[in-house]
Amino acid sequence: MSKLNIFMLGGTGFVGRSLAARLAEDGHQITVISRRRERHRELLVLPTLNIVNGDVHDSQVLLDQFKGVDVVINLVGILNERGRDGKGFHRVHVELPEKIAKACVAKGVSRLLHMSALNADTNGPSHYLRTKGMGEDLVHGASNSRFQVTSFRPSVIFGRDDSFTNRFADLLRRIPWMFPLACPNARFQPIYVDDVAEAFVRSLQDTQTFGQRYNLCGPETYSLVEIVTYIASLIGVKRHIIKLSPWQSKLQANVLERVPGKPFSIDNFQSLQIDSVCPNGFPKAFGLAPRSLEEIAPGYLGSGADTLSRFR
């Protein structure tokens, strides 16, 4: 495999850090853009990585930075916005990918790897899923014989520094006795962050992945209540988990989206109305057997011996 000059947007985030380390392992030259370079010195220990200051939403910055780049990787995304009208999602998931694709074409970048989301759909039930679908369509619509796009649509991503299992672990520690859980029957196939990173790496120069949109899921399907109960067992706390009904879940979302940090929102609630699962399993194109939550989570959440099957 030839060494590539790779530019990453969102490279300082959870998935970005894992992917940057994997790309550096293969000797690729990596540039990560950040508004606050000094906050991410842990990435600078990677021998082939450089961090540049810049605003990803500035089209001129993108044009300047994409000069001489072989591959652009876009990992930028948000789970919630400040308002409630979808404008924040649109700016990040639609306007930014469009700017990125245009800058790639203008500067002769031949490859774009784009992070989308499972169930991304312009007709989806939430601002999040609709804007993810719009952004995905835009970048694929910009492709041509000299500019090839691949997009990835993961289910919920887990790992040591994630905002999924760790958030529930934190809430379970903080909330005593009873834990009210919205959308308890929502189904997921959690995917390990390093497996997501590996899918990106293996697609870099694989022509069979050009133009493809890949659903990425782990090997097992769980309900949200099963996952939360398992997390409680791993961190060694006993909680009575109250499974909220649909109207109670929506009420909780209405309340929590007004709390600082917006831990749960109406838009999140709407997204959870569609199960985050992959009927066809993990793509065979990558020759990879994804690891399960039970294989990985005990290593960073706790040493509990319980298995998820116990809670089914």
PDB file of C-alpha atoms in Angstrom:
ATOM      1  CA  MET A   1       0.000   0.000   0.000  1.00  0.00           C
ATOM      2  CA  SER A   2       1.384   3.381  -0.984  1.00  0.00           C
ATOM      3  CA  LYS A   3       1.788   6.110   1.624  1.00  0.00           C
ATOM      4  CA  LEU A   4      -0.843   8.813   1.312  1.00  0.00           C
ATOM      5  CA  ASN A   5      -1.202  12.440   2.282  1.00  0.00           C
ATOM      6  CA  ILE A   6      -4.428  12.426   4.330  1.00  0.00           C
ATOM      7  CA  PHE A   7      -6.375  15.381   5.684  1.00  0.00           C
ATOM      8  CA  MET A   8      -8.832  14.725   8.519  1.00  0.00           C
ATOM      9  CA  LEU A   9     -11.735  16.869   9.685  1.00  0.00           C
ATOM     10  CA  GLY A  10     -13.017  15.808  13.096  1.00  0.00           C
ATOM     11  CA  GLY A  11      -9.733  14.063  13.735  1.00  0.00           C
ATOM     12  CA  THR A  12      -9.550  15.162  17.370  1.00  0.00           C
ATOM     13  CA  GLY A  13     -12.812  13.391  18.285  1.00  0.00           C
ATOM     14  CA  PHE A  14     -13.495   9.901  19.581  1.00  0.00           C
ATOM     15  CA  VAL A  15     -13.388   8.099  16.219  1.00  0.00           C
ATOM     16  CA  GLY A  16     -10.768  10.474  14.858  1.00  0.00           C
ATOM     17  CA  ARG A  17      -8.197   9.630  17.514  1.00  0.00           C
ATOM     18  CA  SER A  18      -8.565   5.910  16.867  1.00  0.00           C
ATOM     19  CA  LEU A  19      -8.399   6.355  13.101  1.00  0.00           C
ATOM     20  CA  ALA A  20      -5.406   8.719  13.277  1.00  0.00           C
ATOM     21  CA  ALA A  21      -3.441   6.163  15.289  1.00  0.00           C
ATOM     22  CA  ARG A  22      -4.300   3.414  12.796  1.00  0.00           C
ATOM     23  CA  LEU A  23      -3.309   5.559   9.798  1.00  0.00           C
ATOM     24  CA  ALA A  24      -0.033   6.526  11.461  1.00  0.00           C
ATOM     25  CA  GLU A  25       0.673   2.842  12.048  1.00  0.00           C
ATOM     26  CA  ASP A  26       0.626   2.370   8.263  1.00  0.00           C
ATOM     27  CA  GLY A  27       2.957   5.340   7.762  1.00  0.00           C
ATOM     28  CA  HIS A  28       0.525   7.745   6.110  1.00  0.00           C
ATOM     29  CA  GLN A  29       1.117  11.474   6.448  1.00  0.00           C
ATOM     30  CA  ILE A  30      -1.835  12.882   8.393  1.00  0.00           C
ATOM     31  CA  THR A  31      -2.981  16.458   8.912  1.00  0.00           C
ATOM     32  CA  VAL A  32      -5.731  17.164  11.435  1.00  0.00           C
ATOM     33  CA  ILE A  33      -7.483  20.516  11.596  1.00  0.00           C
ATOM     34  CA  SER A  34      -8.639  22.016  14.899  1.00  0.00           C
ATOM     35  CA  ARG A  35      -9.639  25.412  16.224  1.00  0.00           C
ATOM     36  CA  ARG A  36      -7.557  24.740  19.342  1.00  0.00           C
ATOM     37  CA  ARG A  37      -4.378  22.932  18.361  1.00  0.00           C
ATOM     38  CA  GLU A  38      -2.843  23.202  21.830  1.00  0.00           C
ATOM     39  CA  ARG A  39      -5.638  21.108  23.378  1.00  0.00           C
ATOM     40  CA  HIS A  40      -4.728  18.003  21.399  1.00  0.00           C
ATOM     41  CA  ARG A  41      -1.061  17.490  22.020  1.00  0.00           C
ATOM     42  CA  GLU A  42      -1.685  13.779  22.679  1.00  0.00           C
ATOM     43  CA  LEU A  43      -2.117  13.340  18.924  1.00  0.00           C
ATOM     44  CA  LEU A  44       1.258  14.922  18.193  1.00  0.00           C
ATOM     45  CA  VAL A  45       3.062  11.886  19.592  1.00  0.00           C
ATOM     46  CA  LEU A  46       2.027  10.104  16.393  1.00  0.00           C
ATOM     47  CA  PRO A  47       5.161  10.386  14.225  1.00  0.00           C
ATOM     48  CA  THR A  48       3.455  11.239  10.929  1.00  0.00           C
ATOM     49  CA  LEU A  49       0.692  13.518  12.222  1.00  0.00           C
ATOM     50  CA  ASN A  50       0.472  17.296  12.264  1.00  0.00           C
ATOM     51  CA  ILE A  51      -2.285  19.511  13.681  1.00  0.00           C
ATOM     52  CA  VAL A  52      -3.145  22.817  12.024  1.00  0.00           C
ATOM     53  CA  ASN A  53      -5.311  25.601  13.380  1.00  0.00           C
ATOM     54  CA  GLY A  54      -8.347  26.475  11.326  1.00  0.00           C
ATOM     55  CA  ASP A  55     -12.111  26.729  11.026  1.00  0.00           C
ATOM     56  CA  VAL A  56     -13.535  23.820   9.026  1.00  0.00           C
ATOM     57  CA  HIS A  57     -16.558  25.924   8.061  1.00  0.00           C
ATOM     58  CA  ASP A  58     -14.359  28.444   6.221  1.00  0.00           C
ATOM     59  CA  SER A  59     -14.333  27.457   2.541  1.00  0.00           C
ATOM     60  CA  GLN A  60     -11.066  29.297   1.902  1.00  0.00           C
ATOM     61  CA  VAL A  61      -9.367  27.394   4.712  1.00  0.00           C
ATOM     62  CA  LEU A  62     -10.468  24.129   3.108  1.00  0.00           C
ATOM     63  CA  LEU A  63      -9.179  25.206  -0.302  1.00  0.00           C
ATOM     64  CA  ASP A  64      -5.830  26.210   1.188  1.00  0.00           C
ATOM     65  CA  GLN A  65      -5.438  23.016   3.211  1.00  0.00           C
ATOM     66  CA  PHE A  66      -6.514  20.535   0.517  1.00  0.00           C
ATOM     67  CA  LYS A  67      -3.668  21.474  -1.823  1.00  0.00           C
ATOM     68  CA  GLY A  68      -1.567  18.370  -2.509  1.00  0.00           C
ATOM     69  CA  VAL A  69      -3.843  16.086  -0.461  1.00  0.00           C
ATOM     70  CA  ASP A  70      -4.621  12.543  -1.664  1.00  0.00           C
ATOM     71  CA  VAL A  71      -7.483  11.713   0.696  1.00  0.00           C
ATOM     72  CA  VAL A  72      -9.878  13.766   2.796  1.00  0.00           C
ATOM     73  CA  ILE A  73     -11.697  12.119   5.718  1.00  0.00           C
ATOM     74  CA  ASN A  74     -14.725  13.877   7.177  1.00  0.00           C
ATOM     75  CA  LEU A  75     -15.738  12.734  10.667  1.00  0.00           C
ATOM     76  CA  VAL A  76     -17.472  15.931  11.783  1.00  0.00           C
ATOM     77  CA  GLY A  77     -20.924  15.438  13.294  1.00  0.00           C
ATOM     78  CA  ILE A  78     -23.159  16.404  16.193  1.00  0.00           C
ATOM     79  CA  LEU A  79     -25.810  14.473  18.113  1.00  0.00           C
ATOM     80  CA  ASN A  80     -27.618  17.606  19.294  1.00  0.00           C
ATOM     81  CA  GLU A  81     -27.882  21.251  18.317  1.00  0.00           C
ATOM     82  CA  ARG A  82     -28.290  24.361  20.435  1.00  0.00           C
ATOM     83  CA  GLY A  83     -31.734  25.159  19.075  1.00  0.00           C
ATOM     84  CA  ARG A  84     -34.609  22.962  17.979  1.00  0.00           C
ATOM     85  CA  ASP A  85     -35.234  23.966  14.363  1.00  0.00           C
ATOM     86  CA  GLY A  86     -32.600  21.821  12.660  1.00  0.00           C
ATOM     87  CA  LYS A  87     -30.364  24.713  11.588  1.00  0.00           C
ATOM     88  CA  GLY A  88     -27.447  23.492  13.696  1.00  0.00           C
ATOM     89  CA  PHE A  89     -27.682  20.010  12.201  1.00  0.00           C
ATOM     90  CA  HIS A  90     -27.964  21.454   8.700  1.00  0.00           C
ATOM     91  CA  ARG A  91     -24.828  23.563   9.111  1.00  0.00           C
ATOM     92  CA  VAL A  92     -22.711  20.610  10.258  1.00  0.00           C
ATOM     93  CA  HIS A  93     -24.205  17.683   8.320  1.00  0.00           C
ATOM     94  CA  VAL A  94     -25.219  19.373   5.050  1.00  0.00           C
ATOM     95  CA  GLU A  95     -23.427  22.677   4.488  1.00  0.00           C
ATOM     96  CA  LEU A  96     -20.035  21.420   5.674  1.00  0.00           C
ATOM     97  CA  PRO A  97     -19.963  18.215   3.557  1.00  0.00           C
ATOM     98  CA  GLU A  98     -20.990  20.289   0.545  1.00  0.00           C
ATOM     99  CA  LYS A  99     -18.078  22.689   1.167  1.00  0.00           C
ATOM    100  CA  ILE A 100     -15.707  19.758   1.623  1.00  0.00           C
ATOM    101  CA  ALA A 101     -16.780  18.064  -1.615  1.00  0.00           C
ATOM    102  CA  LYS A 102     -16.484  21.296  -3.609  1.00  0.00           C
ATOM    103  CA  ALA A 103     -13.009  21.984  -2.190  1.00  0.00           C
ATOM    104  CA  CYS A 104     -11.928  18.410  -2.980  1.00  0.00           C
ATOM    105  CA  VAL A 105     -13.008  18.753  -6.611  1.00  0.00           C
ATOM    106  CA  ALA A 106     -11.444  22.210  -6.921  1.00  0.00           C
ATOM    107  CA  LYS A 107      -8.070  21.050  -5.551  1.00  0.00           C
ATOM    108  CA  GLY A 108      -7.919  17.683  -7.299  1.00  0.00           C
ATOM    109  CA  VAL A 109      -8.365  15.493  -4.217  1.00  0.00           C
ATOM    110  CA  SER A 110      -9.127  12.030  -5.556  1.00  0.00           C
ATOM    111  CA  ARG A 111     -10.714  10.404  -2.517  1.00  0.00           C
ATOM    112  CA  LEU A 112     -13.228  11.318   0.209  1.00  0.00           C
ATOM    113  CA  LEU A 113     -14.210   9.064   3.104  1.00  0.00           C
ATOM    114  CA  HIS A 114     -17.347  10.413   4.739  1.00  0.00           C
ATOM    115  CA  MET A 115     -18.857   9.548   8.115  1.00  0.00           C
ATOM    116  CA  SER A 116     -22.623   9.319   7.898  1.00  0.00           C
ATOM    117  CA  ALA A 117     -24.987   7.447  10.248  1.00  0.00           C
ATOM    118  CA  LEU A 118     -27.064   4.297  10.207  1.00  0.00           C
ATOM    119  CA  ASN A 119     -30.612   5.104   9.017  1.00  0.00           C
ATOM    120  CA  ALA A 120     -29.466   8.373   7.432  1.00  0.00           C
ATOM    121  CA  ASP A 121     -32.359   9.333   5.183  1.00  0.00           C
ATOM    122  CA  THR A 122     -33.617  12.612   3.757  1.00  0.00           C
ATOM    123  CA  ASN A 123     -37.100  11.466   4.843  1.00  0.00           C
ATOM    124  CA  GLY A 124     -35.992  10.270   8.287  1.00  0.00           C
ATOM    125  CA  PRO A 125     -37.919  11.000  11.512  1.00  0.00           C
ATOM    126  CA  SER A 126     -35.376  13.404  13.048  1.00  0.00           C
ATOM    127  CA  HIS A 127     -33.311  16.433  12.033  1.00  0.00           C
ATOM    128  CA  TYR A 128     -30.220  14.349  12.765  1.00  0.00           C
ATOM    129  CA  LEU A 129     -31.100  11.521  10.370  1.00  0.00           C
ATOM    130  CA  ARG A 130     -32.518  13.796   7.663  1.00  0.00           C
ATOM    131  CA  THR A 131     -29.464  16.048   7.576  1.00  0.00           C
ATOM    132  CA  LYS A 132     -27.111  13.066   7.661  1.00  0.00           C
ATOM    133  CA  GLY A 133     -28.971  11.704   4.642  1.00  0.00           C
ATOM    134  CA  MET A 134     -28.764  15.031   2.822  1.00  0.00           C
ATOM    135  CA  GLY A 135     -25.031  15.369   3.461  1.00  0.00           C
ATOM    136  CA  GLU A 136     -24.394  11.822   2.322  1.00  0.00           C
ATOM    137  CA  ASP A 137     -26.305  12.394  -0.925  1.00  0.00           C
ATOM    138  CA  LEU A 138     -24.424  15.647  -1.571  1.00  0.00           C
ATOM    139  CA  VAL A 139     -20.943  14.147  -1.315  1.00  0.00           C
ATOM    140  CA  HIS A 140     -21.852  11.158  -3.467  1.00  0.00           C
ATOM    141  CA  GLY A 141     -23.498  13.474  -5.976  1.00  0.00           C
ATOM    142  CA  ALA A 142     -20.207  15.360  -6.348  1.00  0.00           C
ATOM    143  CA  SER A 143     -18.216  12.247  -7.286  1.00  0.00           C
ATOM    144  CA  ASN A 144     -16.794  11.745 -10.769  1.00  0.00           C
ATOM    145  CA  SER A 145     -14.116   9.679 -12.495  1.00  0.00           C
ATOM    146  CA  ARG A 146     -11.384  11.672 -10.717  1.00  0.00           C
ATOM    147  CA  PHE A 147     -13.089  12.026  -7.338  1.00  0.00           C
ATOM    148  CA  GLN A 148     -14.310   8.897  -5.581  1.00  0.00           C
ATOM    149  CA  VAL A 149     -16.451   8.883  -2.435  1.00  0.00           C
ATOM    150  CA  THR A 150     -17.183   6.190   0.153  1.00  0.00           C
ATOM    151  CA  SER A 151     -19.505   6.768   3.095  1.00  0.00           C
ATOM    152  CA  PHE A 152     -19.880   4.836   6.342  1.00  0.00           C
ATOM    153  CA  ARG A 153     -23.106   4.492   8.324  1.00  0.00           C
ATOM    154  CA  PRO A 154     -22.352   3.092  11.789  1.00  0.00           C
ATOM    155  CA  SER A 155     -24.729   2.079  14.525  1.00  0.00           C
ATOM    156  CA  VAL A 156     -23.812   3.457  17.956  1.00  0.00           C
ATOM    157  CA  ILE A 157     -20.022   3.393  18.379  1.00  0.00           C
ATOM    158  CA  PHE A 158     -18.471   2.248  21.650  1.00  0.00           C
ATOM    159  CA  GLY A 159     -14.985   2.244  23.128  1.00  0.00           C
ATOM    160  CA  ARG A 160     -12.883   3.506  26.006  1.00  0.00           C
ATOM    161  CA  ASP A 161     -13.603   7.210  25.495  1.00  0.00           C
ATOM    162  CA  ASP A 162     -17.076   6.967  23.976  1.00  0.00           C
ATOM    163  CA  SER A 163     -20.066   9.119  24.865  1.00  0.00           C
ATOM    164  CA  PHE A 164     -22.461   6.153  24.898  1.00  0.00           C
ATOM    165  CA  THR A 165     -21.437   3.497  27.406  1.00  0.00           C
ATOM    166  CA  ASN A 166     -19.483   6.001  29.502  1.00  0.00           C
ATOM    167  CA  ARG A 167     -22.414   8.410  29.676  1.00  0.00           C
ATOM    168  CA  PHE A 168     -24.740   5.697  30.930  1.00  0.00           C
ATOM    169  CA  ALA A 169     -22.099   4.531  33.393  1.00  0.00           C
ATOM    170  CA  ASP A 170     -21.785   8.072  34.736  1.00  0.00           C
ATOM    171  CA  LEU A 171     -25.569   8.502  35.016  1.00  0.00           C
ATOM    172  CA  LEU A 172     -25.948   5.141  36.754  1.00  0.00           C
ATOM    173  CA  ARG A 173     -23.356   6.162  39.337  1.00  0.00           C
ATOM    174  CA  ARG A 174     -25.035   9.521  39.929  1.00  0.00           C
ATOM    175  CA  ILE A 175     -28.705   8.480  40.059  1.00  0.00           C
ATOM    176  CA  PRO A 176     -29.506   6.325  43.119  1.00  0.00           C
ATOM    177  CA  TRP A 177     -31.955   3.416  43.407  1.00  0.00           C
ATOM    178  CA  MET A 178     -34.187   3.925  40.363  1.00  0.00           C
ATOM    179  CA  PHE A 179     -33.096   4.749  36.829  1.00  0.00           C
ATOM    180  CA  PRO A 180     -35.821   5.963  34.409  1.00  0.00           C
ATOM    181  CA  LEU A 181     -34.858   4.839  30.909  1.00  0.00           C
ATOM    182  CA  ALA A 182     -36.422   6.317  27.781  1.00  0.00           C
ATOM    183  CA  CYS A 183     -37.003   4.142  24.706  1.00  0.00           C
ATOM    184  CA  PRO A 184     -35.937   0.966  26.546  1.00  0.00           C
ATOM    185  CA  ASN A 185     -36.876  -1.329  23.672  1.00  0.00           C
ATOM    186  CA  ALA A 186     -34.883   0.549  21.020  1.00  0.00           C
ATOM    187  CA  ARG A 187     -32.494  -1.924  19.403  1.00  0.00           C
ATOM    188  CA  PHE A 188     -28.816  -1.439  18.596  1.00  0.00           C
ATOM    189  CA  GLN A 189     -25.874  -3.333  17.136  1.00  0.00           C
ATOM    190  CA  PRO A 190     -23.010  -1.449  18.833  1.00  0.00           C
ATOM    191  CA  ILE A 191     -19.812  -1.273  16.794  1.00  0.00           C
ATOM    192  CA  TYR A 192     -16.335  -1.023  18.329  1.00  0.00           C
ATOM    193  CA  VAL A 193     -14.482   2.178  17.441  1.00  0.00           C
ATOM    194  CA  ASP A 194     -11.328   0.363  16.314  1.00  0.00           C
ATOM    195  CA  ASP A 195     -13.412  -1.740  13.906  1.00  0.00           C
ATOM    196  CA  VAL A 196     -14.898   1.427  12.425  1.00  0.00           C
ATOM    197  CA  ALA A 197     -11.379   2.825  12.016  1.00  0.00           C
ATOM    198  CA  GLU A 198     -10.222  -0.376  10.347  1.00  0.00           C
ATOM    199  CA  ALA A 199     -13.078  -0.189   7.823  1.00  0.00           C
ATOM    200  CA  PHE A 200     -11.952   3.317   6.879  1.00  0.00           C
ATOM    201  CA  VAL A 201      -8.332   2.204   6.513  1.00  0.00           C
ATOM    202  CA  ARG A 202      -9.149  -0.820   4.367  1.00  0.00           C
ATOM    203  CA  SER A 203     -11.268   1.252   1.994  1.00  0.00           C
ATOM    204  CA  LEU A 204      -8.590   3.887   1.286  1.00  0.00           C
ATOM    205  CA  GLN A 205      -7.244   2.375  -1.917  1.00  0.00           C
ATOM    206  CA  ASP A 206      -9.771  -0.374  -2.555  1.00  0.00           C
ATOM    207  CA  THR A 207     -11.499   0.461  -5.832  1.00  0.00           C
ATOM    208  CA  GLN A 208     -14.371  -1.897  -4.989  1.00  0.00           C
ATOM    209  CA  THR A 209     -15.428   0.510  -2.232  1.00  0.00           C
ATOM    210  CA  PHE A 210     -15.677   3.507  -4.566  1.00  0.00           C
ATOM    211  CA  GLY A 211     -19.184   4.953  -4.558  1.00  0.00           C
ATOM    212  CA  GLN A 212     -20.378   2.597  -1.839  1.00  0.00           C
ATOM    213  CA  ARG A 213     -22.361   3.393   1.319  1.00  0.00           C
ATOM    214  CA  TYR A 214     -21.606   0.906   4.076  1.00  0.00           C
ATOM    215  CA  ASN A 215     -23.734   0.099   7.121  1.00  0.00           C
ATOM    216  CA  LEU A 216     -21.413  -0.743  10.031  1.00  0.00           C
ATOM    217  CA  CYS A 217     -22.706  -2.822  12.936  1.00  0.00           C
ATOM    218  CA  GLY A 218     -21.298  -5.109  15.569  1.00  0.00           C
ATOM    219  CA  PRO A 219     -22.040  -8.846  15.735  1.00  0.00           C
ATOM    220  CA  GLU A 220     -24.873  -8.716  18.306  1.00  0.00           C
ATOM    221  CA  THR A 221     -28.220  -6.956  18.626  1.00  0.00           C
ATOM    222  CA  TYR A 222     -29.371  -5.673  22.029  1.00  0.00           C
ATOM    223  CA  SER A 223     -32.206  -3.589  23.395  1.00  0.00           C
ATOM    224  CA  LEU A 224     -31.250  -0.391  25.181  1.00  0.00           C
ATOM    225  CA  VAL A 225     -32.462  -1.743  28.510  1.00  0.00           C
ATOM    226  CA  GLU A 226     -30.225  -4.803  28.085  1.00  0.00           C
ATOM    227  CA  ILE A 227     -27.223  -2.601  27.413  1.00  0.00           C
ATOM    228  CA  VAL A 228     -27.889  -0.304  30.380  1.00  0.00           C
ATOM    229  CA  THR A 229     -28.480  -3.232  32.736  1.00  0.00           C
ATOM    230  CA  TYR A 230     -25.211  -4.778  31.562  1.00  0.00           C
ATOM    231  CA  ILE A 231     -23.316  -1.520  32.106  1.00  0.00           C
ATOM    232  CA  ALA A 232     -24.702  -1.329  35.651  1.00  0.00           C
ATOM    233  CA  SER A 233     -23.391  -4.827  36.338  1.00  0.00           C
ATOM    234  CA  LEU A 234     -19.943  -3.972  34.947  1.00  0.00           C
ATOM    235  CA  ILE A 235     -19.528  -0.897  37.142  1.00  0.00           C
ATOM    236  CA  GLY A 236     -20.894  -2.729  40.182  1.00  0.00           C
ATOM    237  CA  VAL A 237     -24.044  -0.733  40.932  1.00  0.00           C
ATOM    238  CA  LYS A 238     -27.548  -2.030  41.559  1.00  0.00           C
ATOM    239  CA  ARG A 239     -30.314   0.049  40.055  1.00  0.00           C
ATOM    240  CA  HIS A 240     -33.969  -0.612  39.416  1.00  0.00           C
ATOM    241  CA  ILE A 241     -34.342   0.380  35.782  1.00  0.00           C
ATOM    242  CA  ILE A 242     -37.769   1.800  35.026  1.00  0.00           C
ATOM    243  CA  LYS A 243     -38.743   1.243  31.404  1.00  0.00           C
ATOM    244  CA  LEU A 244     -40.548   4.374  30.313  1.00  0.00           C
ATOM    245  CA  SER A 245     -43.477   4.167  27.912  1.00  0.00           C
ATOM    246  CA  PRO A 246     -43.371   6.095  24.616  1.00  0.00           C
ATOM    247  CA  TRP A 247     -45.238   9.094  26.046  1.00  0.00           C
ATOM    248  CA  GLN A 248     -43.106   9.068  29.196  1.00  0.00           C
ATOM    249  CA  SER A 249     -39.960   8.870  27.039  1.00  0.00           C
ATOM    250  CA  LYS A 250     -41.070  11.858  25.012  1.00  0.00           C
ATOM    251  CA  LEU A 251     -41.853  13.780  28.196  1.00  0.00           C
ATOM    252  CA  GLN A 252     -38.366  13.009  29.545  1.00  0.00           C
ATOM    253  CA  ALA A 253     -36.867  14.244  26.262  1.00  0.00           C
ATOM    254  CA  ASN A 254     -38.860  17.488  26.523  1.00  0.00           C
ATOM    255  CA  VAL A 255     -37.460  18.071  29.994  1.00  0.00           C
ATOM    256  CA  LEU A 256     -33.843  16.999  29.433  1.00  0.00           C
ATOM    257  CA  GLU A 257     -33.322  18.977  26.239  1.00  0.00           C
ATOM    258  CA  ARG A 258     -33.675  22.103  28.368  1.00  0.00           C
ATOM    259  CA  VAL A 259     -30.967  20.928  30.781  1.00  0.00           C
ATOM    260  CA  PRO A 260     -27.421  22.283  30.216  1.00  0.00           C
ATOM    261  CA  GLY A 261     -25.546  19.868  27.998  1.00  0.00           C
ATOM    262  CA  LYS A 262     -28.821  18.541  26.542  1.00  0.00           C
ATOM    263  CA  PRO A 263     -28.321  14.909  27.645  1.00  0.00           C
ATOM    264  CA  PHE A 264     -31.459  13.782  25.783  1.00  0.00           C
ATOM    265  CA  SER A 265     -33.641  15.640  23.304  1.00  0.00           C
ATOM    266  CA  ILE A 266     -36.806  15.338  21.266  1.00  0.00           C
ATOM    267  CA  ASP A 267     -34.606  14.873  18.207  1.00  0.00           C
ATOM    268  CA  ASN A 268     -32.802  11.979  19.940  1.00  0.00           C
ATOM    269  CA  PHE A 269     -36.199  10.514  20.819  1.00  0.00           C
ATOM    270  CA  GLN A 270     -37.298  10.728  17.187  1.00  0.00           C
ATOM    271  CA  SER A 271     -34.080   9.046  15.997  1.00  0.00           C
ATOM    272  CA  LEU A 272     -34.679   6.173  18.410  1.00  0.00           C
ATOM    273  CA  GLN A 273     -37.983   5.338  16.745  1.00  0.00           C
ATOM    274  CA  ILE A 274     -35.959   3.395  14.165  1.00  0.00           C
ATOM    275  CA  ASP A 275     -33.839   0.459  15.330  1.00  0.00           C
ATOM    276  CA  SER A 276     -30.113   0.993  14.757  1.00  0.00           C
ATOM    277  CA  VAL A 277     -29.400  -2.455  13.318  1.00  0.00           C
ATOM    278  CA  CYS A 278     -27.912  -3.969  10.157  1.00  0.00           C
ATOM    279  CA  PRO A 279     -30.037  -6.821   8.756  1.00  0.00           C
ATOM    280  CA  ASN A 280     -27.194  -7.927   6.471  1.00  0.00           C
ATOM    281  CA  GLY A 281     -24.450  -7.858   9.105  1.00  0.00           C
ATOM    282  CA  PHE A 282     -20.994  -6.319   8.757  1.00  0.00           C
ATOM    283  CA  PRO A 283     -19.829  -5.725   5.145  1.00  0.00           C
ATOM    284  CA  LYS A 284     -17.798  -8.659   3.813  1.00  0.00           C
ATOM    285  CA  ALA A 285     -15.796  -6.234   1.671  1.00  0.00           C
ATOM    286  CA  PHE A 286     -13.542  -5.394   4.614  1.00  0.00           C
ATOM    287  CA  GLY A 287     -12.632  -8.969   5.590  1.00  0.00           C
ATOM    288  CA  LEU A 288     -13.131  -8.064   9.223  1.00  0.00           C
ATOM    289  CA  ALA A 289     -14.900  -9.804  12.119  1.00  0.00           C
ATOM    290  CA  PRO A 290     -16.163  -6.967  14.352  1.00  0.00           C
ATOM    291  CA  ARG A 291     -15.836  -7.356  18.110  1.00  0.00           C
ATOM    292  CA  SER A 292     -18.787  -7.369  20.484  1.00  0.00           C
ATOM    293  CA  LEU A 293     -19.602  -5.113  23.414  1.00  0.00           C
ATOM    294  CA  GLU A 294     -18.989  -8.040  25.759  1.00  0.00           C
ATOM    295  CA  GLU A 295     -15.461  -8.540  24.429  1.00  0.00           C
ATOM    296  CA  ILE A 296     -14.396  -4.929  24.915  1.00  0.00           C
ATOM    297  CA  ALA A 297     -16.493  -3.080  27.514  1.00  0.00           C
ATOM    298  CA  PRO A 298     -15.274  -4.988  30.605  1.00  0.00           C
ATOM    299  CA  GLY A 299     -11.759  -3.770  29.824  1.00  0.00           C
ATOM    300  CA  TYR A 300     -12.631  -0.120  30.346  1.00  0.00           C
ATOM    301  CA  LEU A 301     -15.841  -0.085  32.408  1.00  0.00           C
ATOM    302  CA  GLY A 302     -15.119  -2.730  34.999  1.00  0.00           C
ATOM    303  CA  SER A 303     -14.353  -6.370  35.616  1.00  0.00           C
ATOM    304  CA  GLY A 304     -17.894  -7.613  36.146  1.00  0.00           C
ATOM    305  CA  ALA A 305     -18.306 -11.217  34.994  1.00  0.00           C
ATOM    306  CA  ASP A 306     -21.900 -10.914  33.822  1.00  0.00           C
ATOM    307  CA  THR A 307     -22.683 -11.384  30.138  1.00  0.00           C
ATOM    308  CA  LEU A 308     -25.379  -9.589  28.212  1.00  0.00           C
ATOM    309  CA  SER A 309     -27.207 -12.860  27.600  1.00  0.00           C
ATOM    310  CA  ARG A 310     -27.996 -12.911  31.352  1.00  0.00           C
ATOM    311  CA  PHE A 311     -30.262  -9.870  30.931  1.00  0.00           C
ATOM    312  CA  ARG A 312     -32.321 -11.187  28.038  1.00  0.00           C
TER     313      ARG A 312
END
